[in-house]
Amino acid sequence: MQPIMRSRDFIYLESTGMTTMTNGERVRFQLLYSILISEAPALHTYKLVRGNMTLNYLFRQKSEGVVEWYVKAFIDLIGDMPIRVATTLSASGMVSVSKLEDYALMRKLN
C-alpha cells in the first residue's frame, strides 16, 4: 500500500538573535532560509521530497508577560500535495516555533 503523502525534508540556514530598534525597543528575531548544498542531495533513496522555505519571525514584548510575534513565510512543499493539506501542515509547523522557549527552559538552555 502506497502512503498518501511522502515525507518532506529541508536544508536551511538559521539565524536567531536580538536587536535594538531606533526607538530603543529590543526585538528578537529568528530567520530560516532554505539553501542548496551539492554535497547534500535530495534523499530519494528514503522517499523524501526536499521542500523550500523562507521563514521570518519577529518577537516583541508588548507588556509584562505578553509577547507579540509576527511571521512572514514562503513555503513550497514541492510535489502534488493538496493545497488544504499543505496549508494546514505549514501553519502547524510555523506555530510550533512558539514552543521553542518552553523547550529551551526544559533543557536549561535559557
PDB file of C-alpha atoms in Angstrom:
ATOM      1  CA  MET A   1       0.000   0.000   0.000  1.00  0.00           C
ATOM      2  CA  GLN A   2       1.395   3.406  -1.005  1.00  0.00           C
ATOM      3  CA  PRO A   3       1.384   6.262   1.529  1.00  0.00           C
ATOM      4  CA  ILE A   4      -0.983   9.137   0.778  1.00  0.00           C
ATOM      5  CA  MET A   5       1.845  11.676   1.027  1.00  0.00           C
ATOM      6  CA  ARG A   6       5.610  11.434   1.081  1.00  0.00           C
ATOM      7  CA  SER A   7       7.621  12.913   3.925  1.00  0.00           C
ATOM      8  CA  ARG A   8       9.487  16.181   3.374  1.00  0.00           C
ATOM      9  CA  ASP A   9      12.891  17.335   4.456  1.00  0.00           C
ATOM     10  CA  PHE A  10      14.513  20.767   4.386  1.00  0.00           C
ATOM     11  CA  ILE A  11      18.066  22.075   4.447  1.00  0.00           C
ATOM     12  CA  TYR A  12      18.227  25.608   5.784  1.00  0.00           C
ATOM     13  CA  LEU A  13      20.363  28.214   7.464  1.00  0.00           C
ATOM     14  CA  GLU A  14      19.015  29.654  10.685  1.00  0.00           C
ATOM     15  CA  SER A  15      19.866  32.849  12.486  1.00  0.00           C
ATOM     16  CA  THR A  16      18.428  33.900  15.819  1.00  0.00           C
ATOM     17  CA  GLY A  17      19.197  36.908  17.889  1.00  0.00           C
ATOM     18  CA  MET A  18      18.122  40.174  19.392  1.00  0.00           C
ATOM     19  CA  THR A  19      18.467  43.696  18.082  1.00  0.00           C
ATOM     20  CA  THR A  20      17.558  47.173  19.265  1.00  0.00           C
ATOM     21  CA  MET A  21      15.236  49.293  17.140  1.00  0.00           C
ATOM     22  CA  THR A  22      15.885  53.018  16.583  1.00  0.00           C
ATOM     23  CA  ASN A  23      13.285  53.808  19.264  1.00  0.00           C
ATOM     24  CA  GLY A  24      15.221  51.742  21.835  1.00  0.00           C
ATOM     25  CA  GLU A  25      12.836  48.789  21.779  1.00  0.00           C
ATOM     26  CA  ARG A  26      14.527  45.388  21.760  1.00  0.00           C
ATOM     27  CA  VAL A  27      13.140  42.734  19.438  1.00  0.00           C
ATOM     28  CA  ARG A  28      14.079  39.119  18.989  1.00  0.00           C
ATOM     29  CA  PHE A  29      14.261  37.537  15.541  1.00  0.00           C
ATOM     30  CA  GLN A  30      14.504  34.096  14.008  1.00  0.00           C
ATOM     31  CA  LEU A  31      15.254  33.696  10.294  1.00  0.00           C
ATOM     32  CA  LEU A  32      15.241  30.425   8.343  1.00  0.00           C
ATOM     33  CA  TYR A  33      16.230  30.194   4.662  1.00  0.00           C
ATOM     34  CA  SER A  34      16.379  27.058   2.527  1.00  0.00           C
ATOM     35  CA  ILE A  35      19.700  26.504   0.810  1.00  0.00           C
ATOM     36  CA  LEU A  36      21.061  24.158  -1.835  1.00  0.00           C
ATOM     37  CA  ILE A  37      24.161  22.156  -0.973  1.00  0.00           C
ATOM     38  CA  SER A  38      25.551  19.931  -3.713  1.00  0.00           C
ATOM     39  CA  GLU A  39      27.094  17.635  -1.082  1.00  0.00           C
ATOM     40  CA  ALA A  40      23.619  17.020   0.397  1.00  0.00           C
ATOM     41  CA  PRO A  41      21.396  15.923  -2.489  1.00  0.00           C
ATOM     42  CA  ALA A  42      17.725  15.059  -2.091  1.00  0.00           C
ATOM     43  CA  LEU A  43      17.199  11.757  -0.277  1.00  0.00           C
ATOM     44  CA  HIS A  44      15.251   9.883  -2.946  1.00  0.00           C
ATOM     45  CA  THR A  45      16.509   6.579  -1.501  1.00  0.00           C
ATOM     46  CA  TYR A  46      14.455   7.313   1.616  1.00  0.00           C
ATOM     47  CA  LYS A  47      11.491   8.536  -0.447  1.00  0.00           C
ATOM     48  CA  LEU A  48      11.799  12.077   0.906  1.00  0.00           C
ATOM     49  CA  VAL A  49      10.790  15.190  -1.016  1.00  0.00           C
ATOM     50  CA  ARG A  50      13.038  18.214  -0.444  1.00  0.00           C
ATOM     51  CA  GLY A  51      10.960  21.314   0.267  1.00  0.00           C
ATOM     52  CA  ASN A  52      11.910  25.000   0.231  1.00  0.00           C
ATOM     53  CA  MET A  53      11.076  27.663   2.782  1.00  0.00           C
ATOM     54  CA  THR A  54      11.793  31.147   3.986  1.00  0.00           C
ATOM     55  CA  LEU A  55      10.510  31.973   7.468  1.00  0.00           C
ATOM     56  CA  ASN A  56      10.977  35.310   9.223  1.00  0.00           C
ATOM     57  CA  TYR A  57       9.842  35.697  12.831  1.00  0.00           C
ATOM     58  CA  LEU A  58       9.903  38.875  14.926  1.00  0.00           C
ATOM     59  CA  PHE A  59       9.092  38.828  18.641  1.00  0.00           C
ATOM     60  CA  ARG A  60       8.486  41.928  20.760  1.00  0.00           C
ATOM     61  CA  GLN A  61       7.394  42.307  24.339  1.00  0.00           C
ATOM     62  CA  LYS A  62       4.166  44.289  24.371  1.00  0.00           C
ATOM     63  CA  SER A  63       3.775  44.325  28.150  1.00  0.00           C
ATOM     64  CA  GLU A  64       4.829  42.278  31.159  1.00  0.00           C
ATOM     65  CA  GLY A  65       4.162  38.639  30.303  1.00  0.00           C
ATOM     66  CA  VAL A  66       2.807  39.442  26.802  1.00  0.00           C
ATOM     67  CA  VAL A  67       4.870  38.845  23.664  1.00  0.00           C
ATOM     68  CA  GLU A  68       3.638  39.701  20.181  1.00  0.00           C
ATOM     69  CA  TRP A  69       5.078  37.773  17.301  1.00  0.00           C
ATOM     70  CA  TYR A  70       4.935  38.333  13.592  1.00  0.00           C
ATOM     71  CA  VAL A  71       5.630  35.803  10.861  1.00  0.00           C
ATOM     72  CA  LYS A  72       6.282  36.133   7.152  1.00  0.00           C
ATOM     73  CA  ALA A  73       6.585  32.803   5.386  1.00  0.00           C
ATOM     74  CA  PHE A  74       7.120  31.371   1.940  1.00  0.00           C
ATOM     75  CA  ILE A  75       6.836  27.587   1.925  1.00  0.00           C
ATOM     76  CA  ASP A  76       6.950  25.265  -1.065  1.00  0.00           C
ATOM     77  CA  LEU A  77       6.397  21.669  -0.020  1.00  0.00           C
ATOM     78  CA  ILE A  78       7.036  20.548  -3.613  1.00  0.00           C
ATOM     79  CA  GLY A  79       5.025  17.768  -5.209  1.00  0.00           C
ATOM     80  CA  ASP A  80       1.314  17.361  -5.676  1.00  0.00           C
ATOM     81  CA  MET A  81       0.123  17.698  -2.086  1.00  0.00           C
ATOM     82  CA  PRO A  82      -3.435  19.104  -1.895  1.00  0.00           C
ATOM     83  CA  ILE A  83      -3.305  22.831  -1.063  1.00  0.00           C
ATOM     84  CA  ARG A  84      -5.523  22.457   2.035  1.00  0.00           C
ATOM     85  CA  VAL A  85      -3.200  19.829   3.476  1.00  0.00           C
ATOM     86  CA  ALA A  86      -0.080  21.831   2.599  1.00  0.00           C
ATOM     87  CA  THR A  87      -1.521  24.968   4.211  1.00  0.00           C
ATOM     88  CA  THR A  88      -2.536  23.125   7.390  1.00  0.00           C
ATOM     89  CA  LEU A  89       0.848  21.430   7.760  1.00  0.00           C
ATOM     90  CA  SER A  90       2.745  24.649   7.070  1.00  0.00           C
ATOM     91  CA  ALA A  91       0.710  26.645   9.599  1.00  0.00           C
ATOM     92  CA  SER A  92       1.148  23.945  12.231  1.00  0.00           C
ATOM     93  CA  GLY A  93       4.910  23.959  11.734  1.00  0.00           C
ATOM     94  CA  MET A  94       5.148  27.747  11.919  1.00  0.00           C
ATOM     95  CA  VAL A  95       3.123  27.958  15.132  1.00  0.00           C
ATOM     96  CA  SER A  96       5.314  25.317  16.765  1.00  0.00           C
ATOM     97  CA  VAL A  97       8.113  27.902  16.986  1.00  0.00           C
ATOM     98  CA  SER A  98       6.185  29.463  19.880  1.00  0.00           C
ATOM     99  CA  LYS A  99       7.068  26.363  21.921  1.00  0.00           C
ATOM    100  CA  LEU A 100      10.819  26.780  21.473  1.00  0.00           C
ATOM    101  CA  GLU A 101      11.273  28.870  24.598  1.00  0.00           C
ATOM    102  CA  ASP A 102       9.443  26.274  26.690  1.00  0.00           C
ATOM    103  CA  TYR A 103      11.685  23.542  25.286  1.00  0.00           C
ATOM    104  CA  ALA A 104      14.778  25.639  25.970  1.00  0.00           C
ATOM    105  CA  LEU A 105      13.730  26.141  29.585  1.00  0.00           C
ATOM    106  CA  MET A 106      13.059  22.432  29.986  1.00  0.00           C
ATOM    107  CA  ARG A 107      16.552  21.682  28.689  1.00  0.00           C
ATOM    108  CA  LYS A 108      18.058  24.573  30.647  1.00  0.00           C
ATOM    109  CA  LEU A 109      19.282  26.319  27.516  1.00  0.00           C
ATOM    110  CA  ASN A 110      17.876  29.693  28.510  1.00  0.00           C
TER     111      ASN A 110
END
